[in-house]
C-alpha cells in the first residue's frame, strides 16, 4: 500500500478512515468486455480447468474456486494496464495505509469474480478486513463451499514506478476464516502482473486425488490475448540453497542487532541482492530462480506489517509446497501453524530454500 506522509499538502490525501464494502461493484472506468467477450472468458475457464484436472484436482467446486481467481486476475490485469489515476480514495485500510482508487477497483474485481463463482461462503481482504458473506442465490447447492483471504494488490506503493505487482489468495475449506491456520488451506494462488500475467498455484497433497500424490507448486501464464491459460512451469521446486537474498524492512537493522548481523553476513558472503519492495515479486523471484531467501523482520522501532491471513499464510503454503521452509521472525515455527485469531494479525517472516532459512534461524534464534 502507498503511504503519504502526514505533513503532505496533497489535496487528495485521505481525510478519514474507511474500508471497502466487499460488494464487488463494477469498476466505472474500465470494462472487462475486452477480456470477456473479445478475450473469450470461456476459453480461459476451460484451459485452467483442464490444467487443474491434469494436476489431480477432481472436485468441481474446488476447480471453480481456483478458476474464479484466474478470472479475477485477468480482470485486474486490464485495470492495471489502463491505470492512470494516481489519486487516493479518501480512506485508509486497517494498517493506516492510504487506499488508492486502484486498490478499491482491484478489491472489487476479486469480490465480483468469487461471488459469480457461487462456490465461496466467506471472504476477507486487506482492503475489506472483515468476514463478508459472499454466498448468493446462484450458489451451488451441491458440493463444498470455501472461504478466501486475499490481498488484491500487493505492491501498490511501487506501482507508479511500473514495477511488477501481484495479488495473493489463500483458500480454506468451509465457512469462516477466524480460528483457522495456514496449514488448513486447500490451495493458495499468487498472481504476478508484469510483462506477463502469471499464476503460481500451490496444491498440498490432500487436495490432489490419487494415491501417492505429493505437494506441488506450478505456474501458468495468460496467453493468446488473455484468452487462454498455459502451463509455463510444470513444477516449481526450491533447491536447498541459493545465494540470493531479499531483505525486507531493512530499517529494523538499526536496532535489531541479530538482523543487522545476518544482513551483513549475506553481503560479506557475496549473496546477490534481489529486492523491489514488493512481497510478491521478491518471493516470486525465488520460484523463478529455484531458490533464495526472503525476510521481513521487526525491531522495537520498525514493526513488520505482513498480515497472516492476507499475505503470510498463502505465500507460506506456496513456499512449503515447493520444498522450501518458512518460519516466524522470532519463533522457530512454520508460519502455517499460526492461528488467525485476528483478521489483522501481523508478523515478521523468513521464507526460502531450506538451508537459507536454517541460516536465518542460526543467526536470529541464537542465545
Coordinates of N, CA, C and O in Angstrom, one line a residue, residues 246-256 259-260 263 275 277 282 294-306 329-330 347-349:
X246 N 16.5 -11.3 -0.3 CA 15.6 -10.2 -0.4 C 15.3 -9.7 1.0 O 14.3 -10.3 1.6
X247 N 16.0 -8.8 1.5 CA 15.8 -8.4 2.9 C 14.8 -7.2 3.1 O 15.1 -6.1 2.8
X248 N 13.6 -7.6 3.6 CA 12.6 -6.5 3.8 C 12.8 -5.8 5.1 O 13.5 -6.3 6.0
X249 N 12.2 -4.7 5.2 CA 12.2 -3.9 6.5 C 13.6 -3.7 7.0 O 13.9 -3.9 8.2
X250 N 14.5 -3.2 6.1 CA 15.9 -3.0 6.5 C 16.1 -2.0 7.6 O 17.1 -2.0 8.3
X251 N 15.1 -1.1 7.8 CA 15.2 -0.1 8.9 C 15.4 -0.8 10.2 O 16.0 -0.3 11.2
X252 N 14.9 -2.1 10.3 CA 15.0 -2.8 11.6 C 16.4 -3.1 12.0 O 16.7 -3.4 13.1
X253 N 17.3 -3.1 11.0 CA 18.7 -3.5 11.3 C 19.3 -2.4 12.2 O 20.4 -2.6 12.8
X254 N 18.7 -1.2 12.3 CA 19.2 -0.1 13.1 C 19.2 -0.4 14.6 O 20.0 0.0 15.3
X255 N 18.1 -1.2 15.0 CA 18.0 -1.5 16.4 C 17.7 -3.0 16.6 O 17.2 -3.4 17.7
X256 N 18.0 -3.8 15.7 CA 17.9 -5.3 15.8 C 19.3 -5.9 15.5 O 19.6 -6.0 14.3
X259 N 19.5 -9.1 13.3 CA 19.1 -8.9 11.9 C 20.2 -8.2 11.2 O 20.6 -8.5 10.0
X260 N 20.8 -7.2 11.8 CA 21.9 -6.5 11.3 C 23.1 -7.4 11.0 O 23.7 -7.3 9.9
X263 N 22.2 -9.6 7.8 CA 22.3 -8.9 6.6 C 23.7 -8.6 6.2 O 24.1 -8.8 5.0
X275 N 15.7 -7.2 -4.6 CA 14.7 -6.6 -3.7 C 14.1 -5.5 -4.4 O 14.7 -4.5 -4.9
X277 N 10.8 -4.2 -3.1 CA 9.9 -3.6 -2.2 C 8.5 -4.1 -2.2 O 7.7 -3.7 -1.5
X282 N 9.3 -10.2 -5.1 CA 10.5 -10.6 -4.4 C 10.5 -12.1 -4.0 O 11.5 -12.8 -4.2
X294 N 13.9 -14.8 1.5 CA 13.2 -13.6 1.7 C 12.9 -13.4 3.2 O 12.5 -14.3 3.9
X295 N 13.2 -12.2 3.7 CA 13.0 -11.9 5.1 C 12.2 -10.6 5.3 O 12.4 -9.7 4.5
X296 N 11.4 -10.5 6.4 CA 10.8 -9.3 6.8 C 10.8 -9.3 8.3 O 10.0 -10.1 8.9
X297 N 11.6 -8.6 8.9 CA 11.9 -8.7 10.3 C 11.6 -7.4 11.1 O 11.8 -6.3 10.5
X298 N 11.1 -7.5 12.3 CA 10.7 -6.4 13.1 C 11.9 -6.0 14.0 O 12.8 -6.7 14.3
X299 N 11.7 -4.8 14.5 CA 12.5 -4.3 15.7 C 11.6 -3.4 16.5 O 10.4 -3.2 16.2
X300 N 12.1 -2.9 17.6 CA 11.3 -2.1 18.5 C 10.7 -0.9 17.8 O 9.6 -0.5 18.0
X301 N 11.6 -0.3 16.9 CA 11.2 0.9 16.2 C 10.6 0.7 14.8 O 10.1 1.7 14.2
X302 N 10.7 -0.5 14.3 CA 10.2 -0.8 12.9 C 9.5 -2.1 12.9 O 10.2 -3.1 12.7
X303 N 8.2 -2.1 13.1 CA 7.5 -3.3 13.2 C 7.1 -3.9 11.8 O 6.9 -3.1 10.8
X304 N 7.1 -5.2 11.7 CA 6.7 -5.8 10.4 C 5.2 -5.6 10.2 O 4.5 -5.6 11.2
X305 N 4.8 -5.6 9.0 CA 3.4 -5.3 8.7 C 2.7 -6.4 7.9 O 1.5 -6.2 7.5
X306 N 3.3 -7.5 7.7 CA 2.7 -8.5 6.9 C 1.6 -9.2 7.7 O 1.7 -9.6 8.8
X329 N 9.4 -14.8 12.5 CA 10.6 -14.0 12.6 C 11.4 -14.3 13.9 O 12.6 -14.3 13.9
X330 N 10.7 -14.5 15.0 CA 11.3 -14.7 16.3 C 11.1 -16.1 16.9 O 11.6 -16.4 18.0
X347 N 2.9 -10.3 11.4 CA 4.1 -11.0 11.9 C 5.2 -10.8 10.9 O 5.0 -10.5 9.7
X348 N 6.5 -10.9 11.4 CA 7.6 -10.9 10.5 C 7.9 -12.4 10.1 O 7.5 -13.3 10.8
X349 N 8.6 -12.6 9.0 CA 8.8 -13.9 8.5 C 10.1 -14.1 7.8 O 10.8 -13.1 7.5

